[in-house]
Amino acid sequence: MNGERILEVRGLCVDYGQGPGAVHAVTAASLTLHKGEVLGIAGESGSGKSTFALASTRLLRPPGVITGGSARMYFEDGSVVDLLEADYDVLRVLRWSQVSLVLQSAMNALNPVMTIRAQLTDALAAHEREISRQERRARAAELLDMVGISSDRLTSHPHELSGGMRQRVMIAMALALRPQVVIMDEPTTALDVVTQREILEELKNLRDRFGFAIIFITHDLSLLIEIADSIAVMYAGKLVERAPADALFHAPRHPYTLGLLSSFPPLHGPRTPMTGIPGSPPDLRSVPAGCVFHPRCRFAFDRCTVDVPSLAVVGGRPDRVAACWLHDRDKPVPAEVAAPEPDEAAWAASTPGPEEPVQQGSTA
Ligand code: SF4
C-alpha cells in the first residue's frame, strides 16, 4: 500500500425508487480508496454499505438510482474517469479489467451447467480477444492454482465443489484480468469460520502479490479487524466513522461503532458482557431529525435530536473522522469513546495516508 488514491468518492447519494416514497439508501457519502488498500465497510443490514460500493463503481442495478456525487477513478497513465458520468462503452471496458465484484453466493453467481474452465475462459475471451484458446486454458489453470485449487478441478461443475471452493473460483474470476479494485460483498458470510479464515489469508496473500485494492463489505466487524487496513462504518445510509482498522477496533470514537464492537465476544482477555445496540435501524424513507442514531444512542443529549453532525477529524489525527457531537462540546468525552489510541508505530504502519476531511451530515 503506498497511499496513492485509486478511487475517490465524493457526496454519493443513492435512492431506491423515486418521489416522496423514495428510500434514501446512501446520503452524501465520501470515501477514498488507496492503491493496495483493503477498505472494510461495516454496518447492520440496510445501512447502505453494499449500495455505496456498488453505486460508486456503477454496478448498482435498478431500482437503485444515483442522485448525486462523483466517483473518480485514477489510472496509472495519469488519466481520471468519473465512473458516475462515464458512458456505457467506457464502463464495459472498465468492468472486470479495472473493477470486479465477488458476491456472497457463488452458487448463484456461477453458471450451474458450465464447467469451471468454461466460465474462466469465457471471462478471459470477453476481454482479451487477442489471446489464443490454448493460452486462455493455461491461464484458467493458473488462476485456479492461484486461489489454491488444483487444476484437476477445471472440468468440474459448480455443484461438484464445496462452498469454499466455489467462493475461491469467484475470486479467481474476479482477479482474471488483474483489476485495480475488487469489491467483495459479504464474500465469506455463507462459509464456516475455518474456511472464512483460509479465504481471508488467501486474499491477503493475493493482495500483497498483485497490489489490487479491496472494498470488503460485511456486517461482521470482527472479520474486518483481520483483513482491513482501514474501516468505514455506515449507519442508515451515512458514513459515521472511518479510521485505520487497529485504531477503530481499540479506540472507537462513534457510539454506533462502539455498539457494533460490543456485539461480538472478544477472543482474548477478560470476559466482558456483550451489550449490543438496542432498537432497530430507522425506516430510510423518514429518518429521525438530528443525529440519525440518536433514538438508539445511550449518550444522546439535547443537541443530538436537532442538529445533524458532520464527519469531522477527531483527536487531531486527519486519518480519523467521526460524525458525533460528543467530540464537539465543552464537556469531557465519555471514556467509552475516548480510549487511548493504539501503539503509534503500529498505527503508522497500517495507515494508508490522510483521509481528506469530508462533510456529510449537514446535507441530510
Ligand atoms: Fe449519539 Fe449524539 Fe453522537 Fe449521535 S451525535 S452518536 S446521538 S452522542
mmCIF file of C-alpha atoms and ligand atoms in Angstrom:
data_model
loop_
_atom_site.group_PDB
_atom_site.id
_atom_site.type_symbol
_atom_site.label_atom_id
_atom_site.label_comp_id
_atom_site.label_asym_id
_atom_site.label_seq_id
_atom_site.Cartn_x
_atom_site.Cartn_y
_atom_site.Cartn_z
ATOM 1 C CA MET A 1 0.000 0.000 0.000
ATOM 2 C CA ASN A 2 1.550 3.305 -0.982
ATOM 3 C CA GLY A 3 -1.062 5.910 -0.141
ATOM 4 C CA GLU A 4 -1.754 6.669 -3.829
ATOM 5 C CA ARG A 5 -5.501 7.210 -4.285
ATOM 6 C CA ILE A 6 -7.263 4.984 -6.743
ATOM 7 C CA LEU A 7 -10.951 5.679 -6.194
ATOM 8 C CA GLU A 8 -12.282 8.875 -4.708
ATOM 9 C CA VAL A 9 -15.995 9.052 -3.965
ATOM 10 C CA ARG A 10 -17.485 12.396 -3.021
ATOM 11 C CA GLY A 11 -21.026 13.195 -1.895
ATOM 12 C CA LEU A 12 -22.588 10.000 -3.229
ATOM 13 C CA CYS A 13 -26.378 9.896 -2.882
ATOM 14 C CA VAL A 14 -28.451 6.852 -3.857
ATOM 15 C CA ASP A 15 -32.204 6.295 -3.645
ATOM 16 C CA TYR A 16 -34.335 3.245 -4.223
ATOM 17 C CA GLY A 17 -37.439 4.408 -6.039
ATOM 18 C CA GLN A 18 -38.440 7.978 -6.782
ATOM 19 C CA GLY A 19 -40.683 10.684 -5.393
ATOM 20 C CA PRO A 20 -41.907 11.044 -1.824
ATOM 21 C CA GLY A 21 -41.726 7.284 -1.164
ATOM 22 C CA ALA A 22 -38.051 7.020 -2.211
ATOM 23 C CA VAL A 23 -35.745 5.224 0.191
ATOM 24 C CA HIS A 24 -32.596 7.270 0.744
ATOM 25 C CA ALA A 25 -30.160 4.366 0.891
ATOM 26 C CA VAL A 26 -26.958 6.442 0.805
ATOM 27 C CA THR A 27 -26.747 10.120 1.745
ATOM 28 C CA ALA A 28 -23.778 12.318 0.785
ATOM 29 C CA ALA A 29 -21.148 9.668 1.473
ATOM 30 C CA SER A 30 -17.466 10.329 0.725
ATOM 31 C CA LEU A 31 -14.552 7.899 0.907
ATOM 32 C CA THR A 32 -11.129 7.480 -0.655
ATOM 33 C CA LEU A 33 -9.647 4.099 -1.555
ATOM 34 C CA HIS A 34 -5.866 3.877 -1.899
ATOM 35 C CA LYS A 35 -3.776 1.591 -4.068
ATOM 36 C CA GLY A 36 -3.386 -1.837 -2.449
ATOM 37 C CA GLU A 37 -5.612 -0.894 0.483
ATOM 38 C CA VAL A 38 -8.219 -3.182 1.996
ATOM 39 C CA LEU A 39 -11.033 -0.837 2.954
ATOM 40 C CA GLY A 40 -13.691 -2.518 5.058
ATOM 41 C CA ILE A 41 -17.221 -1.163 5.121
ATOM 42 C CA ALA A 42 -19.229 -2.318 8.111
ATOM 43 C CA GLY A 43 -22.746 -1.754 9.373
ATOM 44 C CA GLU A 44 -26.001 -3.552 10.080
ATOM 45 C CA SER A 45 -28.203 -4.861 7.273
ATOM 46 C CA GLY A 46 -29.739 -1.942 5.407
ATOM 47 C CA SER A 47 -27.017 0.514 6.456
ATOM 48 C CA GLY A 48 -26.181 1.210 2.804
ATOM 49 C CA LYS A 49 -22.751 -0.429 2.652
ATOM 50 C CA SER A 50 -23.391 -2.629 -0.409
ATOM 51 C CA THR A 51 -25.330 0.138 -2.125
ATOM 52 C CA PHE A 52 -22.435 2.539 -1.552
ATOM 53 C CA ALA A 53 -19.841 0.162 -3.027
ATOM 54 C CA LEU A 54 -21.965 -0.914 -5.992
ATOM 55 C CA ALA A 55 -23.134 2.619 -6.823
ATOM 56 C CA SER A 56 -19.656 4.123 -6.604
ATOM 57 C CA THR A 57 -18.473 1.695 -9.278
ATOM 58 C CA ARG A 58 -21.724 1.878 -11.313
ATOM 59 C CA LEU A 59 -22.512 -1.764 -10.641
ATOM 60 C CA LEU A 60 -25.811 -0.917 -8.927
ATOM 61 C CA ARG A 61 -28.905 -2.302 -10.587
ATOM 62 C CA PRO A 62 -32.399 -0.765 -10.770
ATOM 63 C CA PRO A 63 -34.419 0.263 -8.815
ATOM 64 C CA GLY A 64 -31.302 1.898 -7.333
ATOM 65 C CA VAL A 65 -30.878 5.450 -8.659
ATOM 66 C CA ILE A 66 -27.724 7.518 -8.195
ATOM 67 C CA THR A 67 -28.974 11.011 -7.425
ATOM 68 C CA GLY A 68 -25.711 12.839 -6.810
ATOM 69 C CA GLY A 69 -21.979 12.781 -6.253
ATOM 70 C CA SER A 70 -18.859 11.712 -8.102
ATOM 71 C CA ALA A 71 -16.611 8.628 -8.127
ATOM 72 C CA ARG A 72 -13.270 9.424 -9.714
ATOM 73 C CA MET A 73 -11.031 6.525 -10.653
ATOM 74 C CA TYR A 74 -7.322 7.260 -11.107
ATOM 75 C CA PHE A 75 -5.241 5.255 -13.584
ATOM 76 C CA GLU A 76 -1.530 4.618 -13.800
ATOM 77 C CA ASP A 77 -1.213 6.603 -17.041
ATOM 78 C CA GLY A 78 -2.451 9.692 -15.198
ATOM 79 C CA SER A 79 -5.970 9.664 -16.633
ATOM 80 C CA VAL A 80 -9.027 10.074 -14.425
ATOM 81 C CA VAL A 81 -12.564 8.838 -15.116
ATOM 82 C CA ASP A 82 -15.662 9.791 -13.153
ATOM 83 C CA LEU A 83 -17.456 6.447 -13.093
ATOM 84 C CA LEU A 84 -20.783 8.135 -12.376
ATOM 85 C CA GLU A 85 -20.507 10.210 -15.569
ATOM 86 C CA ALA A 86 -18.828 7.653 -17.865
ATOM 87 C CA ASP A 87 -20.849 6.255 -20.773
ATOM 88 C CA TYR A 88 -21.616 2.559 -21.012
ATOM 89 C CA ASP A 89 -18.889 1.787 -23.563
ATOM 90 C CA VAL A 90 -16.258 3.056 -21.141
ATOM 91 C CA LEU A 91 -17.844 1.183 -18.253
ATOM 92 C CA ARG A 92 -17.945 -2.063 -20.238
ATOM 93 C CA VAL A 93 -14.192 -1.848 -20.766
ATOM 94 C CA LEU A 94 -13.502 -0.985 -17.133
ATOM 95 C CA ARG A 95 -15.653 -3.735 -15.642
ATOM 96 C CA TRP A 96 -13.613 -6.798 -14.776
ATOM 97 C CA SER A 97 -10.452 -5.261 -16.227
ATOM 98 C CA GLN A 98 -10.314 -2.458 -13.632
ATOM 99 C CA VAL A 99 -13.176 -3.108 -11.214
ATOM 100 C CA SER A 100 -14.516 -6.554 -10.404
ATOM 101 C CA LEU A 101 -17.016 -7.993 -7.985
ATOM 102 C CA VAL A 102 -17.265 -11.038 -5.722
ATOM 103 C CA LEU A 103 -20.722 -11.694 -4.331
ATOM 104 C CA GLN A 104 -21.828 -13.654 -1.282
ATOM 105 C CA SER A 105 -23.498 -16.508 -3.080
ATOM 106 C CA ALA A 106 -21.107 -18.136 -5.535
ATOM 107 C CA MET A 107 -23.688 -20.813 -6.272
ATOM 108 C CA ASN A 108 -25.996 -18.151 -7.688
ATOM 109 C CA ALA A 109 -23.228 -16.267 -9.464
ATOM 110 C CA LEU A 110 -21.678 -19.271 -11.224
ATOM 111 C CA ASN A 111 -23.413 -20.917 -14.156
ATOM 112 C CA PRO A 112 -24.517 -24.383 -12.923
ATOM 113 C CA VAL A 113 -24.320 -26.035 -16.363
ATOM 114 C CA MET A 114 -20.859 -24.826 -17.359
ATOM 115 C CA THR A 115 -17.551 -26.241 -16.187
ATOM 116 C CA ILE A 116 -15.239 -24.059 -14.145
ATOM 117 C CA ARG A 117 -12.816 -23.936 -17.090
ATOM 118 C CA ALA A 118 -15.516 -22.747 -19.478
ATOM 119 C CA GLN A 119 -16.542 -19.983 -17.075
ATOM 120 C CA LEU A 120 -12.989 -18.799 -16.522
ATOM 121 C CA THR A 121 -12.072 -18.897 -20.216
ATOM 122 C CA ASP A 122 -15.324 -17.117 -21.138
ATOM 123 C CA ALA A 123 -14.413 -14.220 -18.882
ATOM 124 C CA LEU A 124 -10.957 -14.056 -20.476
ATOM 125 C CA ALA A 125 -12.340 -14.334 -24.004
ATOM 126 C CA ALA A 126 -14.765 -11.460 -23.433
ATOM 127 C CA HIS A 127 -11.990 -9.034 -22.517
ATOM 128 C CA GLU A 128 -8.779 -10.398 -24.016
ATOM 129 C CA ARG A 129 -9.794 -11.425 -27.513
ATOM 130 C CA GLU A 130 -6.244 -11.438 -28.795
ATOM 131 C CA ILE A 131 -5.131 -14.427 -26.702
ATOM 132 C CA SER A 132 -5.488 -17.918 -28.165
ATOM 133 C CA ARG A 133 -7.733 -20.687 -26.855
ATOM 134 C CA GLN A 134 -4.658 -22.548 -25.649
ATOM 135 C CA GLU A 135 -3.419 -19.526 -23.732
ATOM 136 C CA ARG A 136 -6.836 -18.988 -22.170
ATOM 137 C CA ARG A 137 -6.890 -22.595 -20.956
ATOM 138 C CA ALA A 138 -3.431 -22.262 -19.476
ATOM 139 C CA ARG A 139 -4.426 -19.018 -17.792
ATOM 140 C CA ALA A 140 -7.566 -20.657 -16.342
ATOM 141 C CA ALA A 141 -5.399 -23.363 -14.754
ATOM 142 C CA GLU A 142 -3.029 -20.714 -13.435
ATOM 143 C CA LEU A 143 -5.911 -18.727 -11.923
ATOM 144 C CA LEU A 144 -7.303 -21.785 -10.181
ATOM 145 C CA ASP A 145 -3.896 -22.637 -8.818
ATOM 146 C CA MET A 146 -3.534 -19.050 -7.599
ATOM 147 C CA VAL A 147 -6.546 -19.471 -5.285
ATOM 148 C CA GLY A 148 -5.358 -22.845 -4.000
ATOM 149 C CA ILE A 149 -7.441 -25.223 -6.159
ATOM 150 C CA SER A 150 -5.855 -27.979 -8.197
ATOM 151 C CA SER A 151 -6.242 -27.604 -11.970
ATOM 152 C CA ASP A 152 -7.848 -31.093 -11.962
ATOM 153 C CA ARG A 153 -10.983 -29.238 -10.936
ATOM 154 C CA LEU A 154 -11.185 -27.270 -14.168
ATOM 155 C CA THR A 155 -13.578 -29.811 -15.619
ATOM 156 C CA SER A 156 -15.850 -29.792 -12.550
ATOM 157 C CA HIS A 157 -19.242 -28.132 -12.449
ATOM 158 C CA PRO A 158 -20.049 -25.756 -9.559
ATOM 159 C CA HIS A 159 -22.196 -28.321 -7.697
ATOM 160 C CA GLU A 160 -19.189 -30.657 -7.534
ATOM 161 C CA LEU A 161 -17.209 -28.142 -5.463
ATOM 162 C CA SER A 162 -17.547 -27.236 -1.785
ATOM 163 C CA GLY A 163 -18.860 -23.777 -0.802
ATOM 164 C CA GLY A 164 -15.330 -22.599 -0.028
ATOM 165 C CA MET A 165 -14.013 -23.809 -3.393
ATOM 166 C CA ARG A 166 -16.825 -22.096 -5.261
ATOM 167 C CA GLN A 167 -16.029 -18.857 -3.469
ATOM 168 C CA ARG A 168 -12.366 -19.277 -4.428
ATOM 169 C CA VAL A 169 -13.419 -19.761 -8.054
ATOM 170 C CA MET A 170 -15.326 -16.484 -7.845
ATOM 171 C CA ILE A 171 -12.211 -14.786 -6.512
ATOM 172 C CA ALA A 172 -10.151 -16.304 -9.344
ATOM 173 C CA MET A 173 -12.659 -14.946 -11.882
ATOM 174 C CA ALA A 174 -12.610 -11.528 -10.239
ATOM 175 C CA LEU A 175 -8.809 -11.434 -10.490
ATOM 176 C CA ALA A 176 -8.609 -12.879 -14.006
ATOM 177 C CA LEU A 177 -7.954 -9.540 -15.689
ATOM 178 C CA ARG A 178 -5.801 -8.081 -12.901
ATOM 179 C CA PRO A 179 -8.221 -5.321 -11.837
ATOM 180 C CA GLN A 180 -7.169 -2.402 -9.664
ATOM 181 C CA VAL A 181 -10.253 -2.591 -7.439
ATOM 182 C CA VAL A 182 -12.095 -5.699 -6.249
ATOM 183 C CA ILE A 183 -15.404 -5.285 -4.453
ATOM 184 C CA MET A 184 -16.193 -8.139 -2.119
ATOM 185 C CA ASP A 185 -19.762 -8.089 -0.867
ATOM 186 C CA GLU A 186 -20.041 -10.398 2.162
ATOM 187 C CA PRO A 187 -17.791 -12.887 0.292
ATOM 188 C CA THR A 188 -17.394 -15.319 3.168
ATOM 189 C CA THR A 189 -20.702 -14.967 5.006
ATOM 190 C CA ALA A 190 -22.102 -18.313 3.855
ATOM 191 C CA LEU A 191 -18.948 -20.234 4.830
ATOM 192 C CA ASP A 192 -17.873 -21.904 8.052
ATOM 193 C CA VAL A 193 -15.360 -19.990 10.173
ATOM 194 C CA VAL A 194 -12.369 -22.174 9.276
ATOM 195 C CA THR A 195 -12.960 -21.709 5.537
ATOM 196 C CA GLN A 196 -13.591 -17.998 6.137
ATOM 197 C CA ARG A 197 -10.176 -17.623 7.751
ATOM 198 C CA GLU A 198 -8.460 -19.601 4.998
ATOM 199 C CA ILE A 199 -10.014 -17.399 2.338
ATOM 200 C CA LEU A 200 -9.090 -14.214 4.190
ATOM 201 C CA GLU A 201 -5.481 -15.405 4.387
ATOM 202 C CA GLU A 202 -5.538 -16.229 0.691
ATOM 203 C CA LEU A 203 -6.922 -12.793 -0.122
ATOM 204 C CA LYS A 204 -4.247 -11.032 1.885
ATOM 205 C CA ASN A 205 -1.549 -13.023 0.065
ATOM 206 C CA LEU A 206 -3.064 -12.228 -3.331
ATOM 207 C CA ARG A 207 -3.359 -8.548 -2.465
ATOM 208 C CA ASP A 208 0.305 -8.480 -1.403
ATOM 209 C CA ARG A 209 1.280 -10.240 -4.622
ATOM 210 C CA PHE A 210 -0.741 -8.224 -7.123
ATOM 211 C CA GLY A 211 -1.331 -4.926 -5.317
ATOM 212 C CA PHE A 212 -5.043 -4.511 -6.062
ATOM 213 C CA ALA A 213 -7.289 -2.645 -3.639
ATOM 214 C CA ILE A 214 -10.295 -4.282 -1.996
ATOM 215 C CA ILE A 215 -13.552 -2.852 -0.754
ATOM 216 C CA PHE A 216 -14.660 -5.541 1.672
ATOM 217 C CA ILE A 217 -18.285 -5.269 2.774
ATOM 218 C CA THR A 218 -19.527 -7.124 5.819
ATOM 219 C CA HIS A 219 -21.810 -6.835 8.819
ATOM 220 C CA ASP A 220 -19.126 -8.658 10.834
ATOM 221 C CA LEU A 221 -16.607 -6.161 12.205
ATOM 222 C CA SER A 222 -14.522 -8.976 13.672
ATOM 223 C CA LEU A 223 -13.692 -10.157 10.135
ATOM 224 C CA LEU A 224 -12.545 -6.716 9.112
ATOM 225 C CA ILE A 225 -10.171 -6.499 12.025
ATOM 226 C CA GLU A 226 -8.308 -9.405 10.424
ATOM 227 C CA ILE A 227 -8.136 -8.213 6.857
ATOM 228 C CA ALA A 228 -8.769 -4.476 6.571
ATOM 229 C CA ASP A 229 -6.231 -1.666 6.629
ATOM 230 C CA SER A 230 -8.937 0.847 7.353
ATOM 231 C CA ILE A 231 -12.616 0.595 8.186
ATOM 232 C CA ALA A 232 -15.576 2.815 7.385
ATOM 233 C CA VAL A 233 -18.752 2.359 9.407
ATOM 234 C CA MET A 234 -22.144 3.161 7.899
ATOM 235 C CA TYR A 235 -25.443 3.707 9.625
ATOM 236 C CA ALA A 236 -28.763 4.473 7.939
ATOM 237 C CA GLY A 237 -27.070 5.390 4.662
ATOM 238 C CA LYS A 238 -24.437 7.665 6.190
ATOM 239 C CA LEU A 239 -20.787 7.249 6.975
ATOM 240 C CA VAL A 240 -20.414 7.768 10.694
ATOM 241 C CA GLU A 241 -16.769 6.846 11.297
ATOM 242 C CA ARG A 242 -13.595 5.985 9.418
ATOM 243 C CA ALA A 243 -10.242 5.027 10.909
ATOM 244 C CA PRO A 244 -7.289 2.677 10.464
ATOM 245 C CA ALA A 245 -8.553 -0.789 11.443
ATOM 246 C CA ASP A 246 -6.438 -1.108 14.558
ATOM 247 C CA ALA A 247 -7.431 2.319 15.840
ATOM 248 C CA LEU A 248 -11.123 1.738 15.195
ATOM 249 C CA PHE A 249 -11.019 -1.620 16.929
ATOM 250 C CA HIS A 250 -9.175 -0.457 20.041
ATOM 251 C CA ALA A 251 -10.444 3.083 20.301
ATOM 252 C CA PRO A 252 -13.803 3.667 18.552
ATOM 253 C CA ARG A 253 -14.939 7.289 18.500
ATOM 254 C CA HIS A 254 -18.587 6.865 17.478
ATOM 255 C CA PRO A 255 -21.194 5.263 19.766
ATOM 256 C CA TYR A 256 -22.521 3.166 16.862
ATOM 257 C CA THR A 257 -19.071 1.683 16.212
ATOM 258 C CA LEU A 258 -18.793 1.027 19.936
ATOM 259 C CA GLY A 259 -22.150 -0.802 19.756
ATOM 260 C CA LEU A 260 -21.024 -2.933 16.816
ATOM 261 C CA LEU A 261 -17.822 -3.845 18.647
ATOM 262 C CA SER A 262 -19.842 -4.756 21.738
ATOM 263 C CA SER A 263 -21.959 -7.128 19.672
ATOM 264 C CA PHE A 264 -19.375 -9.872 19.322
ATOM 265 C CA PRO A 265 -17.424 -11.598 22.085
ATOM 266 C CA PRO A 266 -13.698 -10.850 22.474
ATOM 267 C CA LEU A 267 -11.454 -13.828 21.766
ATOM 268 C CA HIS A 268 -8.750 -12.681 24.184
ATOM 269 C CA GLY A 269 -8.605 -11.000 27.576
ATOM 270 C CA PRO A 270 -11.114 -10.976 30.397
ATOM 271 C CA ARG A 271 -14.762 -11.790 29.864
ATOM 272 C CA THR A 272 -16.876 -8.735 29.169
ATOM 273 C CA PRO A 273 -20.650 -8.578 28.808
ATOM 274 C CA MET A 274 -21.967 -8.156 25.254
ATOM 275 C CA THR A 275 -24.214 -5.122 25.245
ATOM 276 C CA GLY A 276 -25.045 -4.790 21.537
ATOM 277 C CA ILE A 277 -27.214 -1.946 20.269
ATOM 278 C CA PRO A 278 -30.789 -1.501 21.484
ATOM 279 C CA GLY A 279 -33.610 -0.983 18.980
ATOM 280 C CA SER A 280 -33.544 -1.261 15.177
ATOM 281 C CA PRO A 281 -32.241 0.854 12.293
ATOM 282 C CA PRO A 282 -34.710 3.554 11.152
ATOM 283 C CA ASP A 283 -37.053 3.499 8.174
ATOM 284 C CA LEU A 284 -34.951 5.169 5.474
ATOM 285 C CA ARG A 285 -37.985 6.888 3.979
ATOM 286 C CA SER A 286 -38.128 9.154 7.008
ATOM 287 C CA VAL A 287 -35.117 9.172 9.285
ATOM 288 C CA PRO A 288 -35.086 10.841 12.719
ATOM 289 C CA ALA A 289 -34.160 14.534 12.933
ATOM 290 C CA GLY A 290 -30.708 15.482 14.177
ATOM 291 C CA CYS A 291 -28.263 12.608 14.511
ATOM 292 C CA VAL A 292 -29.924 9.668 12.810
ATOM 293 C CA PHE A 293 -28.571 7.344 15.515
ATOM 294 C CA HIS A 294 -29.990 9.328 18.474
ATOM 295 C CA PRO A 295 -33.026 7.095 19.262
ATOM 296 C CA ARG A 296 -30.604 4.194 19.915
ATOM 297 C CA CYS A 297 -27.707 6.114 21.414
ATOM 298 C CA ARG A 298 -27.141 5.937 25.155
ATOM 299 C CA PHE A 299 -25.004 9.093 25.039
ATOM 300 C CA ALA A 300 -27.569 11.245 23.214
ATOM 301 C CA PHE A 301 -28.140 14.757 24.562
ATOM 302 C CA ASP A 302 -30.359 17.662 23.504
ATOM 303 C CA ARG A 303 -28.344 18.816 20.521
ATOM 304 C CA CYS A 304 -28.376 15.302 19.028
ATOM 305 C CA THR A 305 -32.139 15.467 18.451
ATOM 306 C CA VAL A 306 -31.904 18.711 16.485
ATOM 307 C CA ASP A 307 -28.586 19.143 14.656
ATOM 308 C CA VAL A 308 -27.086 16.727 12.115
ATOM 309 C CA PRO A 309 -23.427 16.006 12.985
ATOM 310 C CA SER A 310 -20.872 16.201 10.153
ATOM 311 C CA LEU A 311 -17.911 13.889 9.757
ATOM 312 C CA ALA A 312 -15.014 15.709 11.360
ATOM 313 C CA VAL A 313 -11.473 14.922 12.402
ATOM 314 C CA VAL A 314 -11.306 13.625 15.976
ATOM 315 C CA GLY A 315 -8.288 13.646 18.272
ATOM 316 C CA GLY A 316 -6.256 15.749 15.868
ATOM 317 C CA ARG A 317 -5.488 12.834 13.522
ATOM 318 C CA PRO A 318 -6.528 13.501 9.920
ATOM 319 C CA ASP A 319 -6.978 9.766 9.255
ATOM 320 C CA ARG A 320 -9.672 9.535 11.940
ATOM 321 C CA VAL A 321 -13.096 11.031 11.308
ATOM 322 C CA ALA A 322 -16.398 10.577 13.130
ATOM 323 C CA ALA A 323 -19.813 12.222 12.983
ATOM 324 C CA CYS A 324 -20.728 12.715 16.623
ATOM 325 C CA TRP A 325 -21.431 15.778 18.760
ATOM 326 C CA LEU A 326 -19.687 14.208 21.767
ATOM 327 C CA HIS A 327 -16.408 15.341 20.214
ATOM 328 C CA ASP A 328 -17.625 18.890 19.722
ATOM 329 C CA ARG A 329 -18.760 20.192 23.106
ATOM 330 C CA ASP A 330 -17.236 21.616 26.263
ATOM 331 C CA LYS A 331 -17.793 18.528 28.423
ATOM 332 C CA PRO A 332 -15.301 15.615 28.590
ATOM 333 C CA VAL A 333 -15.899 12.852 26.036
ATOM 334 C CA PRO A 334 -17.268 9.659 27.694
ATOM 335 C CA ALA A 335 -14.454 7.186 28.357
ATOM 336 C CA GLU A 336 -16.028 4.503 26.116
ATOM 337 C CA VAL A 337 -15.441 6.644 23.024
ATOM 338 C CA ALA A 338 -12.221 8.237 24.216
ATOM 339 C CA ALA A 339 -9.965 5.202 24.734
ATOM 340 C CA PRO A 340 -6.244 5.853 24.226
ATOM 341 C CA GLU A 341 -5.038 5.396 20.682
ATOM 342 C CA PRO A 342 -3.227 2.119 19.954
ATOM 343 C CA ASP A 343 0.527 1.998 19.645
ATOM 344 C CA GLU A 344 1.705 4.876 17.440
ATOM 345 C CA ALA A 345 4.244 2.792 15.479
ATOM 346 C CA ALA A 346 1.738 0.073 14.628
ATOM 347 C CA TRP A 347 -0.722 2.725 13.578
ATOM 348 C CA ALA A 348 1.723 4.494 11.317
ATOM 349 C CA ALA A 349 2.470 1.183 9.561
ATOM 350 C CA SER A 350 -1.204 0.423 8.979
ATOM 351 C CA THR A 351 -2.315 3.857 7.815
ATOM 352 C CA PRO A 352 -2.837 4.387 4.085
ATOM 353 C CA GLY A 353 -2.489 8.151 4.214
ATOM 354 C CA PRO A 354 -4.514 11.096 5.415
ATOM 355 C CA GLU A 355 -8.196 10.993 4.618
ATOM 356 C CA GLU A 356 -9.435 14.301 3.312
ATOM 357 C CA PRO A 357 -11.784 15.784 5.875
ATOM 358 C CA VAL A 358 -15.223 15.318 4.397
ATOM 359 C CA GLN A 359 -18.606 16.790 5.066
ATOM 360 C CA GLN A 360 -21.719 14.728 5.064
ATOM 361 C CA GLY A 361 -24.130 15.381 7.848
ATOM 362 C CA SER A 362 -25.186 18.912 7.162
ATOM 363 C CA THR A 363 -26.617 17.998 3.785
ATOM 364 C CA ALA A 364 -29.016 15.408 5.152
HETATM 365 FE FE1 SF4 B 1 -25.041 9.656 19.966
HETATM 366 FE FE2 SF4 B 1 -25.374 12.300 19.792
HETATM 367 FE FE3 SF4 B 1 -23.124 11.187 18.961
HETATM 368 FE FE4 SF4 B 1 -25.367 10.847 17.600
HETATM 369 S S1 SF4 B 1 -24.290 12.774 17.896
HETATM 370 S S2 SF4 B 1 -23.885 9.284 18.086
HETATM 371 S S3 SF4 B 1 -26.851 10.705 19.240
HETATM 372 S S4 SF4 B 1 -23.913 11.252 21.063
#
